[in-house]
Amino acid sequence: MWTRSLPWRVATVLGVGAANGLLGGLLVPRLSLVLGALAAVAASWRLRFKPSPEAVAWRRGAAGERRTARLLAPLERHGWAVLHDLAVPGSRANIDHLVIGPGGVFVIDSKQYRGRLQLDAFGKLWHGRHPLGPTLGAVSWEADQAAQVLPDPGMAVVPIMAVHGTQVPWGKVVTNGVPVLAARRLPSMLRQFPVALGSERVAWLTDRARLRFHAAA
């Protein structure tokens, strides 16, 4: 991710080096090159390890996905299958978690947020000043794609957003047709769904998912 900002990093390094070299030349001519080189190296070192905003967002999201994966892992002892980071066929989108078990099939999107989530008077969910409608729409679309890949008469793929790092109003809300809840409540919520799939159906759908989906790049 840091390579996207390489041009301005290089420009900064050269600028710092030139400025310090000029200062050194005014004070002690023989030290100008040394000071310039040392300043450039120091600036380069600091900038090399300063992540871009895109990298920070990606790392935060990846941390949320890992935390959700740990929360979901115990479900596998109770007849559930949990797949992670799946590329949607024919798209650049990816499914964070696909969960198949007695309670049905679920597409779960992990989010790591800072700040507050608020529900307005119209039932719309906001993260600060940003409406989450488009994000929830994306989760619904991913669930629709999973339903097309895993056709099963009468079976709906349920989209869910699991949130880390902030509180969800009342612990759980349903907006835009998507349940949004604190991630820690996810395993218990899934196990509360009535039994809809037998063990053989779960195994068949899981095998099909592994065949049709591939790990996201």
JSON list of C-alpha atoms in Angstrom, two decimals:
[
{"chain": "A", "resi": 1, "resn": "MET", "atom": "CA", "xyz": [0.00, 0.00, 0.00]},
{"chain": "A", "resi": 2, "resn": "TRP", "atom": "CA", "xyz": [2.84, 2.40, 0.83]},
{"chain": "A", "resi": 3, "resn": "THR", "atom": "CA", "xyz": [4.09, 2.26, -2.75]},
{"chain": "A", "resi": 4, "resn": "ARG", "atom": "CA", "xyz": [1.10, 4.31, -3.90]},
{"chain": "A", "resi": 5, "resn": "SER", "atom": "CA", "xyz": [2.53, 7.29, -2.05]},
{"chain": "A", "resi": 6, "resn": "LEU", "atom": "CA", "xyz": [6.11, 6.70, -3.25]},
{"chain": "A", "resi": 7, "resn": "PRO", "atom": "CA", "xyz": [6.30, 9.82, -5.47]},
{"chain": "A", "resi": 8, "resn": "TRP", "atom": "CA", "xyz": [5.59, 12.30, -2.68]},
{"chain": "A", "resi": 9, "resn": "ARG", "atom": "CA", "xyz": [7.85, 10.36, -0.33]},
{"chain": "A", "resi": 10, "resn": "VAL", "atom": "CA", "xyz": [10.76, 10.63, -2.76]},
{"chain": "A", "resi": 11, "resn": "ALA", "atom": "CA", "xyz": [10.10, 14.33, -3.27]},
{"chain": "A", "resi": 12, "resn": "THR", "atom": "CA", "xyz": [10.10, 14.88, 0.49]},
{"chain": "A", "resi": 13, "resn": "VAL", "atom": "CA", "xyz": [13.35, 13.01, 0.95]},
{"chain": "A", "resi": 14, "resn": "LEU", "atom": "CA", "xyz": [15.07, 14.99, -1.80]},
{"chain": "A", "resi": 15, "resn": "GLY", "atom": "CA", "xyz": [13.73, 18.26, -0.43]},
{"chain": "A", "resi": 16, "resn": "VAL", "atom": "CA", "xyz": [14.94, 17.55, 3.08]},
{"chain": "A", "resi": 17, "resn": "GLY", "atom": "CA", "xyz": [18.33, 16.50, 1.82]},
{"chain": "A", "resi": 18, "resn": "ALA", "atom": "CA", "xyz": [18.76, 19.60, -0.33]},
{"chain": "A", "resi": 19, "resn": "ALA", "atom": "CA", "xyz": [17.65, 21.96, 2.42]},
{"chain": "A", "resi": 20, "resn": "ASN", "atom": "CA", "xyz": [20.01, 20.50, 4.96]},
{"chain": "A", "resi": 21, "resn": "GLY", "atom": "CA", "xyz": [22.82, 20.41, 2.45]},
{"chain": "A", "resi": 22, "resn": "LEU", "atom": "CA", "xyz": [22.33, 24.11, 1.73]},
{"chain": "A", "resi": 23, "resn": "LEU", "atom": "CA", "xyz": [22.31, 24.93, 5.44]},
{"chain": "A", "resi": 24, "resn": "GLY", "atom": "CA", "xyz": [25.46, 22.94, 5.97]},
{"chain": "A", "resi": 25, "resn": "GLY", "atom": "CA", "xyz": [27.12, 24.72, 3.04]},
{"chain": "A", "resi": 26, "resn": "LEU", "atom": "CA", "xyz": [26.40, 28.10, 4.56]},
{"chain": "A", "resi": 27, "resn": "LEU", "atom": "CA", "xyz": [27.83, 27.10, 7.91]},
{"chain": "A", "resi": 28, "resn": "VAL", "atom": "CA", "xyz": [30.68, 24.76, 7.05]},
{"chain": "A", "resi": 29, "resn": "PRO", "atom": "CA", "xyz": [31.15, 24.07, 3.32]},
{"chain": "A", "resi": 30, "resn": "ARG", "atom": "CA", "xyz": [32.82, 20.71, 3.80]},
{"chain": "A", "resi": 31, "resn": "LEU", "atom": "CA", "xyz": [29.94, 19.44, 5.88]},
{"chain": "A", "resi": 32, "resn": "SER", "atom": "CA", "xyz": [27.25, 20.25, 3.33]},
{"chain": "A", "resi": 33, "resn": "LEU", "atom": "CA", "xyz": [27.27, 16.92, 1.55]},
{"chain": "A", "resi": 34, "resn": "VAL", "atom": "CA", "xyz": [27.45, 14.95, 4.79]},
{"chain": "A", "resi": 35, "resn": "LEU", "atom": "CA", "xyz": [24.57, 16.81, 6.41]},
{"chain": "A", "resi": 36, "resn": "GLY", "atom": "CA", "xyz": [22.46, 16.54, 3.29]},
{"chain": "A", "resi": 37, "resn": "ALA", "atom": "CA", "xyz": [23.01, 12.81, 2.99]},
{"chain": "A", "resi": 38, "resn": "LEU", "atom": "CA", "xyz": [22.30, 12.16, 6.68]},
{"chain": "A", "resi": 39, "resn": "ALA", "atom": "CA", "xyz": [19.11, 14.21, 6.57]},
{"chain": "A", "resi": 40, "resn": "ALA", "atom": "CA", "xyz": [17.90, 12.42, 3.47]},
{"chain": "A", "resi": 41, "resn": "VAL", "atom": "CA", "xyz": [18.55, 9.02, 5.02]},
{"chain": "A", "resi": 42, "resn": "ALA", "atom": "CA", "xyz": [16.72, 10.00, 8.21]},
{"chain": "A", "resi": 43, "resn": "ALA", "atom": "CA", "xyz": [13.73, 11.33, 6.30]},
{"chain": "A", "resi": 44, "resn": "SER", "atom": "CA", "xyz": [13.62, 8.27, 4.08]},
{"chain": "A", "resi": 45, "resn": "TRP", "atom": "CA", "xyz": [13.69, 5.97, 7.10]},
{"chain": "A", "resi": 46, "resn": "ARG", "atom": "CA", "xyz": [10.78, 7.78, 8.77]},
{"chain": "A", "resi": 47, "resn": "LEU", "atom": "CA", "xyz": [8.69, 7.90, 5.61]},
{"chain": "A", "resi": 48, "resn": "ARG", "atom": "CA", "xyz": [9.37, 4.27, 4.72]},
{"chain": "A", "resi": 49, "resn": "PHE", "atom": "CA", "xyz": [7.59, 3.14, 7.87]},
{"chain": "A", "resi": 50, "resn": "LYS", "atom": "CA", "xyz": [4.77, 5.69, 7.83]},
{"chain": "A", "resi": 51, "resn": "PRO", "atom": "CA", "xyz": [1.76, 3.83, 6.39]},
{"chain": "A", "resi": 52, "resn": "SER", "atom": "CA", "xyz": [-0.57, 5.51, 3.94]},
{"chain": "A", "resi": 53, "resn": "PRO", "atom": "CA", "xyz": [-4.22, 6.11, 4.93]},
{"chain": "A", "resi": 54, "resn": "GLU", "atom": "CA", "xyz": [-5.22, 3.25, 2.61]},
{"chain": "A", "resi": 55, "resn": "ALA", "atom": "CA", "xyz": [-2.78, 0.90, 4.36]},
{"chain": "A", "resi": 56, "resn": "VAL", "atom": "CA", "xyz": [-4.08, 1.93, 7.79]},
{"chain": "A", "resi": 57, "resn": "ALA", "atom": "CA", "xyz": [-7.68, 1.28, 6.72]},
{"chain": "A", "resi": 58, "resn": "TRP", "atom": "CA", "xyz": [-6.74, -2.11, 5.22]},
{"chain": "A", "resi": 59, "resn": "ARG", "atom": "CA", "xyz": [-4.88, -3.20, 8.35]},
{"chain": "A", "resi": 60, "resn": "ARG", "atom": "CA", "xyz": [-7.77, -2.13, 10.55]},
{"chain": "A", "resi": 61, "resn": "GLY", "atom": "CA", "xyz": [-10.21, -4.08, 8.41]},
{"chain": "A", "resi": 62, "resn": "ALA", "atom": "CA", "xyz": [-7.96, -7.13, 8.36]},
{"chain": "A", "resi": 63, "resn": "ALA", "atom": "CA", "xyz": [-7.70, -7.02, 12.15]},
{"chain": "A", "resi": 64, "resn": "GLY", "atom": "CA", "xyz": [-11.49, -7.03, 12.40]},
{"chain": "A", "resi": 65, "resn": "GLU", "atom": "CA", "xyz": [-11.71, -10.04, 10.08]},
{"chain": "A", "resi": 66, "resn": "ARG", "atom": "CA", "xyz": [-9.21, -11.99, 12.18]},
{"chain": "A", "resi": 67, "resn": "ARG", "atom": "CA", "xyz": [-11.13, -11.21, 15.36]},
{"chain": "A", "resi": 68, "resn": "THR", "atom": "CA", "xyz": [-14.40, -12.34, 13.78]},
{"chain": "A", "resi": 69, "resn": "ALA", "atom": "CA", "xyz": [-12.72, -15.54, 12.55]},
{"chain": "A", "resi": 70, "resn": "ARG", "atom": "CA", "xyz": [-11.65, -16.35, 16.11]},
{"chain": "A", "resi": 71, "resn": "LEU", "atom": "CA", "xyz": [-15.19, -15.77, 17.37]},
{"chain": "A", "resi": 72, "resn": "LEU", "atom": "CA", "xyz": [-16.67, -18.05, 14.71]},
{"chain": "A", "resi": 73, "resn": "ALA", "atom": "CA", "xyz": [-14.17, -20.90, 15.10]},
{"chain": "A", "resi": 74, "resn": "PRO", "atom": "CA", "xyz": [-15.96, -22.60, 18.04]},
{"chain": "A", "resi": 75, "resn": "LEU", "atom": "CA", "xyz": [-19.08, -23.06, 15.88]},
{"chain": "A", "resi": 76, "resn": "GLU", "atom": "CA", "xyz": [-17.25, -25.75, 13.91]},
{"chain": "A", "resi": 77, "resn": "ARG", "atom": "CA", "xyz": [-17.56, -28.06, 16.94]},
{"chain": "A", "resi": 78, "resn": "HIS", "atom": "CA", "xyz": [-21.34, -27.77, 16.61]},
{"chain": "A", "resi": 79, "resn": "GLY", "atom": "CA", "xyz": [-21.77, -28.78, 12.98]},
{"chain": "A", "resi": 80, "resn": "TRP", "atom": "CA", "xyz": [-21.04, -25.45, 11.31]},
{"chain": "A", "resi": 81, "resn": "ALA", "atom": "CA", "xyz": [-18.58, -24.73, 8.49]},
{"chain": "A", "resi": 82, "resn": "VAL", "atom": "CA", "xyz": [-16.80, -21.38, 8.35]},
{"chain": "A", "resi": 83, "resn": "LEU", "atom": "CA", "xyz": [-14.96, -20.13, 5.24]},
{"chain": "A", "resi": 84, "resn": "HIS", "atom": "CA", "xyz": [-13.04, -16.87, 5.08]},
{"chain": "A", "resi": 85, "resn": "ASP", "atom": "CA", "xyz": [-11.99, -14.26, 2.51]},
{"chain": "A", "resi": 86, "resn": "LEU", "atom": "CA", "xyz": [-13.69, -15.62, -0.59]},
{"chain": "A", "resi": 87, "resn": "ALA", "atom": "CA", "xyz": [-13.58, -13.92, -4.00]},
{"chain": "A", "resi": 88, "resn": "VAL", "atom": "CA", "xyz": [-17.00, -13.37, -5.57]},
{"chain": "A", "resi": 89, "resn": "PRO", "atom": "CA", "xyz": [-16.91, -14.99, -9.04]},
{"chain": "A", "resi": 90, "resn": "GLY", "atom": "CA", "xyz": [-16.84, -12.42, -11.84]},
{"chain": "A", "resi": 91, "resn": "SER", "atom": "CA", "xyz": [-16.25, -9.54, -9.45]},
{"chain": "A", "resi": 92, "resn": "ARG", "atom": "CA", "xyz": [-13.51, -7.76, -7.52]},
{"chain": "A", "resi": 93, "resn": "ALA", "atom": "CA", "xyz": [-15.58, -8.03, -4.34]},
{"chain": "A", "resi": 94, "resn": "ASN", "atom": "CA", "xyz": [-14.85, -10.54, -1.60]},
{"chain": "A", "resi": 95, "resn": "ILE", "atom": "CA", "xyz": [-16.88, -12.18, 1.14]},
{"chain": "A", "resi": 96, "resn": "ASP", "atom": "CA", "xyz": [-15.24, -11.83, 4.55]},
{"chain": "A", "resi": 97, "resn": "HIS", "atom": "CA", "xyz": [-16.90, -14.90, 6.06]},
{"chain": "A", "resi": 98, "resn": "LEU", "atom": "CA", "xyz": [-19.29, -17.51, 4.67]},
{"chain": "A", "resi": 99, "resn": "VAL", "atom": "CA", "xyz": [-20.94, -19.52, 7.44]},
{"chain": "A", "resi": 100, "resn": "ILE", "atom": "CA", "xyz": [-22.98, -22.66, 6.73]},
{"chain": "A", "resi": 101, "resn": "GLY", "atom": "CA", "xyz": [-24.66, -24.59, 9.49]},
{"chain": "A", "resi": 102, "resn": "PRO", "atom": "CA", "xyz": [-27.87, -25.93, 10.99]},
{"chain": "A", "resi": 103, "resn": "GLY", "atom": "CA", "xyz": [-29.31, -22.42, 11.14]},
{"chain": "A", "resi": 104, "resn": "GLY", "atom": "CA", "xyz": [-28.76, -21.72, 7.44]},
{"chain": "A", "resi": 105, "resn": "VAL", "atom": "CA", "xyz": [-26.25, -19.88, 5.29]},
{"chain": "A", "resi": 106, "resn": "PHE", "atom": "CA", "xyz": [-24.83, -16.47, 6.24]},
{"chain": "A", "resi": 107, "resn": "VAL", "atom": "CA", "xyz": [-22.56, -13.93, 4.60]},
{"chain": "A", "resi": 108, "resn": "ILE", "atom": "CA", "xyz": [-20.82, -11.93, 7.33]},
{"chain": "A", "resi": 109, "resn": "ASP", "atom": "CA", "xyz": [-19.00, -8.67, 6.76]},
{"chain": "A", "resi": 110, "resn": "SER", "atom": "CA", "xyz": [-16.53, -7.60, 9.47]},
{"chain": "A", "resi": 111, "resn": "LYS", "atom": "CA", "xyz": [-16.07, -3.93, 10.25]},
{"chain": "A", "resi": 112, "resn": "GLN", "atom": "CA", "xyz": [-13.62, -2.25, 12.61]},
{"chain": "A", "resi": 113, "resn": "TYR", "atom": "CA", "xyz": [-14.94, 1.21, 13.42]},
{"chain": "A", "resi": 114, "resn": "ARG", "atom": "CA", "xyz": [-13.82, 4.09, 15.56]},
{"chain": "A", "resi": 115, "resn": "GLY", "atom": "CA", "xyz": [-16.35, 6.58, 16.82]},
{"chain": "A", "resi": 116, "resn": "ARG", "atom": "CA", "xyz": [-20.06, 6.09, 17.30]},
{"chain": "A", "resi": 117, "resn": "LEU", "atom": "CA", "xyz": [-22.73, 4.36, 15.26]},
{"chain": "A", "resi": 118, "resn": "GLN", "atom": "CA", "xyz": [-26.04, 6.20, 15.30]},
{"chain": "A", "resi": 119, "resn": "LEU", "atom": "CA", "xyz": [-29.52, 5.35, 14.06]},
{"chain": "A", "resi": 120, "resn": "ASP", "atom": "CA", "xyz": [-31.44, 8.37, 12.79]},
{"chain": "A", "resi": 121, "resn": "ALA", "atom": "CA", "xyz": [-35.18, 9.01, 12.89]},
{"chain": "A", "resi": 122, "resn": "PHE", "atom": "CA", "xyz": [-35.61, 7.37, 9.47]},
{"chain": "A", "resi": 123, "resn": "GLY", "atom": "CA", "xyz": [-33.98, 4.11, 10.53]},
{"chain": "A", "resi": 124, "resn": "LYS", "atom": "CA", "xyz": [-30.72, 4.81, 8.71]},
{"chain": "A", "resi": 125, "resn": "LEU", "atom": "CA", "xyz": [-27.42, 3.87, 10.35]},
{"chain": "A", "resi": 126, "resn": "TRP", "atom": "CA", "xyz": [-24.52, 6.33, 10.38]},
{"chain": "A", "resi": 127, "resn": "HIS", "atom": "CA", "xyz": [-20.85, 6.10, 11.30]},
{"chain": "A", "resi": 128, "resn": "GLY", "atom": "CA", "xyz": [-20.14, 9.66, 12.31]},
{"chain": "A", "resi": 129, "resn": "ARG", "atom": "CA", "xyz": [-21.07, 11.71, 9.24]},
{"chain": "A", "resi": 130, "resn": "HIS", "atom": "CA", "xyz": [-20.98, 8.75, 6.88]},
{"chain": "A", "resi": 131, "resn": "PRO", "atom": "CA", "xyz": [-24.18, 6.83, 6.05]},
{"chain": "A", "resi": 132, "resn": "LEU", "atom": "CA", "xyz": [-23.73, 3.07, 6.09]},
{"chain": "A", "resi": 133, "resn": "GLY", "atom": "CA", "xyz": [-26.45, 2.43, 3.53]},
{"chain": "A", "resi": 134, "resn": "PRO", "atom": "CA", "xyz": [-23.98, 1.77, 0.67]},
{"chain": "A", "resi": 135, "resn": "THR", "atom": "CA", "xyz": [-21.92, -0.58, 2.86]},
{"chain": "A", "resi": 136, "resn": "LEU", "atom": "CA", "xyz": [-25.01, -2.52, 3.92]},
{"chain": "A", "resi": 137, "resn": "GLY", "atom": "CA", "xyz": [-26.12, -2.66, 0.29]},
{"chain": "A", "resi": 138, "resn": "ALA", "atom": "CA", "xyz": [-22.79, -4.24, -0.61]},
{"chain": "A", "resi": 139, "resn": "VAL", "atom": "CA", "xyz": [-23.24, -6.92, 2.04]},
{"chain": "A", "resi": 140, "resn": "SER", "atom": "CA", "xyz": [-26.73, -7.70, 0.69]},
{"chain": "A", "resi": 141, "resn": "TRP", "atom": "CA", "xyz": [-25.32, -7.95, -2.82]},
{"chain": "A", "resi": 142, "resn": "GLU", "atom": "CA", "xyz": [-22.63, -10.39, -1.66]},
{"chain": "A", "resi": 143, "resn": "ALA", "atom": "CA", "xyz": [-25.31, -12.54, -0.02]},
{"chain": "A", "resi": 144, "resn": "ASP", "atom": "CA", "xyz": [-27.29, -12.54, -3.28]},
{"chain": "A", "resi": 145, "resn": "GLN", "atom": "CA", "xyz": [-24.20, -13.65, -5.18]},
{"chain": "A", "resi": 146, "resn": "ALA", "atom": "CA", "xyz": [-23.61, -16.46, -2.68]},
{"chain": "A", "resi": 147, "resn": "ALA", "atom": "CA", "xyz": [-27.22, -17.59, -3.13]},
{"chain": "A", "resi": 148, "resn": "GLN", "atom": "CA", "xyz": [-26.62, -17.86, -6.88]},
{"chain": "A", "resi": 149, "resn": "VAL", "atom": "CA", "xyz": [-23.46, -19.88, -6.37]},
{"chain": "A", "resi": 150, "resn": "LEU", "atom": "CA", "xyz": [-25.12, -22.13, -3.77]},
{"chain": "A", "resi": 151, "resn": "PRO", "atom": "CA", "xyz": [-28.62, -22.68, -5.18]},
{"chain": "A", "resi": 152, "resn": "ASP", "atom": "CA", "xyz": [-30.86, -24.47, -2.73]},
{"chain": "A", "resi": 153, "resn": "PRO", "atom": "CA", "xyz": [-34.65, -24.22, -3.10]},
{"chain": "A", "resi": 154, "resn": "GLY", "atom": "CA", "xyz": [-36.21, -22.33, -0.24]},
{"chain": "A", "resi": 155, "resn": "MET", "atom": "CA", "xyz": [-32.86, -21.34, 1.26]},
{"chain": "A", "resi": 156, "resn": "ALA", "atom": "CA", "xyz": [-32.04, -17.67, 1.73]},
{"chain": "A", "resi": 157, "resn": "VAL", "atom": "CA", "xyz": [-28.50, -16.45, 2.33]},
{"chain": "A", "resi": 158, "resn": "VAL", "atom": "CA", "xyz": [-28.65, -13.97, 5.21]},
{"chain": "A", "resi": 159, "resn": "PRO", "atom": "CA", "xyz": [-26.32, -10.93, 5.18]},
{"chain": "A", "resi": 160, "resn": "ILE", "atom": "CA", "xyz": [-24.92, -9.78, 8.54]},
{"chain": "A", "resi": 161, "resn": "MET", "atom": "CA", "xyz": [-22.53, -7.01, 9.54]},
{"chain": "A", "resi": 162, "resn": "ALA", "atom": "CA", "xyz": [-20.36, -7.75, 12.59]},
{"chain": "A", "resi": 163, "resn": "VAL", "atom": "CA", "xyz": [-18.87, -4.64, 14.19]},
{"chain": "A", "resi": 164, "resn": "HIS", "atom": "CA", "xyz": [-15.72, -4.30, 16.29]},
{"chain": "A", "resi": 165, "resn": "GLY", "atom": "CA", "xyz": [-14.37, -1.27, 18.10]},
{"chain": "A", "resi": 166, "resn": "THR", "atom": "CA", "xyz": [-17.60, 0.59, 18.86]},
{"chain": "A", "resi": 167, "resn": "GLN", "atom": "CA", "xyz": [-21.07, 0.06, 20.27]},
{"chain": "A", "resi": 168, "resn": "VAL", "atom": "CA", "xyz": [-24.06, -0.81, 18.13]},
{"chain": "A", "resi": 169, "resn": "PRO", "atom": "CA", "xyz": [-27.32, 0.90, 19.18]},
{"chain": "A", "resi": 170, "resn": "TRP", "atom": "CA", "xyz": [-29.19, -1.51, 21.49]},
{"chain": "A", "resi": 171, "resn": "GLY", "atom": "CA", "xyz": [-26.50, -4.10, 20.74]},
{"chain": "A", "resi": 172, "resn": "LYS", "atom": "CA", "xyz": [-28.20, -5.05, 17.47]},
{"chain": "A", "resi": 173, "resn": "VAL", "atom": "CA", "xyz": [-30.22, -3.24, 14.82]},
{"chain": "A", "resi": 174, "resn": "VAL", "atom": "CA", "xyz": [-31.68, -4.30, 11.49]},
{"chain": "A", "resi": 175, "resn": "THR", "atom": "CA", "xyz": [-31.42, -1.63, 8.83]},
{"chain": "A", "resi": 176, "resn": "ASN", "atom": "CA", "xyz": [-31.55, -1.88, 5.04]},
{"chain": "A", "resi": 177, "resn": "GLY", "atom": "CA", "xyz": [-32.59, -5.48, 5.66]},
{"chain": "A", "resi": 178, "resn": "VAL", "atom": "CA", "xyz": [-29.21, -6.31, 7.25]},
{"chain": "A", "resi": 179, "resn": "PRO", "atom": "CA", "xyz": [-28.71, -7.21, 10.92]},
{"chain": "A", "resi": 180, "resn": "VAL", "atom": "CA", "xyz": [-25.88, -5.13, 12.39]},
{"chain": "A", "resi": 181, "resn": "LEU", "atom": "CA", "xyz": [-24.54, -6.29, 15.72]},
{"chain": "A", "resi": 182, "resn": "ALA", "atom": "CA", "xyz": [-21.55, -6.26, 18.02]},
{"chain": "A", "resi": 183, "resn": "ALA", "atom": "CA", "xyz": [-19.25, -9.01, 16.79]},
{"chain": "A", "resi": 184, "resn": "ARG", "atom": "CA", "xyz": [-19.02, -10.65, 20.21]},
{"chain": "A", "resi": 185, "resn": "ARG", "atom": "CA", "xyz": [-22.75, -11.46, 19.98]},
{"chain": "A", "resi": 186, "resn": "LEU", "atom": "CA", "xyz": [-22.42, -13.15, 16.60]},
{"chain": "A", "resi": 187, "resn": "PRO", "atom": "CA", "xyz": [-21.87, -16.81, 17.65]},
{"chain": "A", "resi": 188, "resn": "SER", "atom": "CA", "xyz": [-24.80, -16.86, 20.06]},
{"chain": "A", "resi": 189, "resn": "MET", "atom": "CA", "xyz": [-27.10, -15.20, 17.52]},
{"chain": "A", "resi": 190, "resn": "LEU", "atom": "CA", "xyz": [-26.25, -17.76, 14.84]},
{"chain": "A", "resi": 191, "resn": "ARG", "atom": "CA", "xyz": [-26.93, -20.66, 17.17]},
{"chain": "A", "resi": 192, "resn": "GLN", "atom": "CA", "xyz": [-30.34, -19.22, 18.03]},
{"chain": "A", "resi": 193, "resn": "PHE", "atom": "CA", "xyz": [-31.61, -19.65, 14.48]},
{"chain": "A", "resi": 194, "resn": "PRO", "atom": "CA", "xyz": [-34.01, -22.59, 14.16]},
{"chain": "A", "resi": 195, "resn": "VAL", "atom": "CA", "xyz": [-32.61, -25.70, 12.49]},
{"chain": "A", "resi": 196, "resn": "ALA", "atom": "CA", "xyz": [-33.06, -25.38, 8.72]},
{"chain": "A", "resi": 197, "resn": "LEU", "atom": "CA", "xyz": [-30.33, -27.66, 7.33]},
{"chain": "A", "resi": 198, "resn": "GLY", "atom": "CA", "xyz": [-29.39, -31.21, 8.20]},
{"chain": "A", "resi": 199, "resn": "SER", "atom": "CA", "xyz": [-25.79, -32.32, 8.51]},
{"chain": "A", "resi": 200, "resn": "GLU", "atom": "CA", "xyz": [-25.72, -33.83, 5.01]},
{"chain": "A", "resi": 201, "resn": "ARG", "atom": "CA", "xyz": [-27.05, -30.62, 3.48]},
{"chain": "A", "resi": 202, "resn": "VAL", "atom": "CA", "xyz": [-24.50, -28.59, 5.38]},
{"chain": "A", "resi": 203, "resn": "ALA", "atom": "CA", "xyz": [-21.70, -30.83, 4.10]},
{"chain": "A", "resi": 204, "resn": "TRP", "atom": "CA", "xyz": [-22.99, -30.64, 0.49]},
{"chain": "A", "resi": 205, "resn": "LEU", "atom": "CA", "xyz": [-23.26, -26.85, 0.53]},
{"chain": "A", "resi": 206, "resn": "THR", "atom": "CA", "xyz": [-19.82, -26.54, 2.12]},
{"chain": "A", "resi": 207, "resn": "ASP", "atom": "CA", "xyz": [-18.23, -28.74, -0.55]},
{"chain": "A", "resi": 208, "resn": "ARG", "atom": "CA", "xyz": [-19.94, -26.69, -3.26]},
{"chain": "A", "resi": 209, "resn": "ALA", "atom": "CA", "xyz": [-18.75, -23.44, -1.70]},
{"chain": "A", "resi": 210, "resn": "ARG", "atom": "CA", "xyz": [-15.17, -24.68, -1.59]},
{"chain": "A", "resi": 211, "resn": "LEU", "atom": "CA", "xyz": [-15.43, -25.72, -5.22]},
{"chain": "A", "resi": 212, "resn": "ARG", "atom": "CA", "xyz": [-17.02, -22.52, -6.54]},
{"chain": "A", "resi": 213, "resn": "PHE", "atom": "CA", "xyz": [-15.34, -19.89, -4.39]},
{"chain": "A", "resi": 214, "resn": "HIS", "atom": "CA", "xyz": [-11.64, -19.18, -4.29]},
{"chain": "A", "resi": 215, "resn": "ALA", "atom": "CA", "xyz": [-9.49, -17.31, -1.84]},
{"chain": "A", "resi": 216, "resn": "ALA", "atom": "CA", "xyz": [-9.44, -13.57, -2.52]},
{"chain": "A", "resi": 217, "resn": "ALA", "atom": "CA", "xyz": [-6.15, -12.24, -3.86]}
]
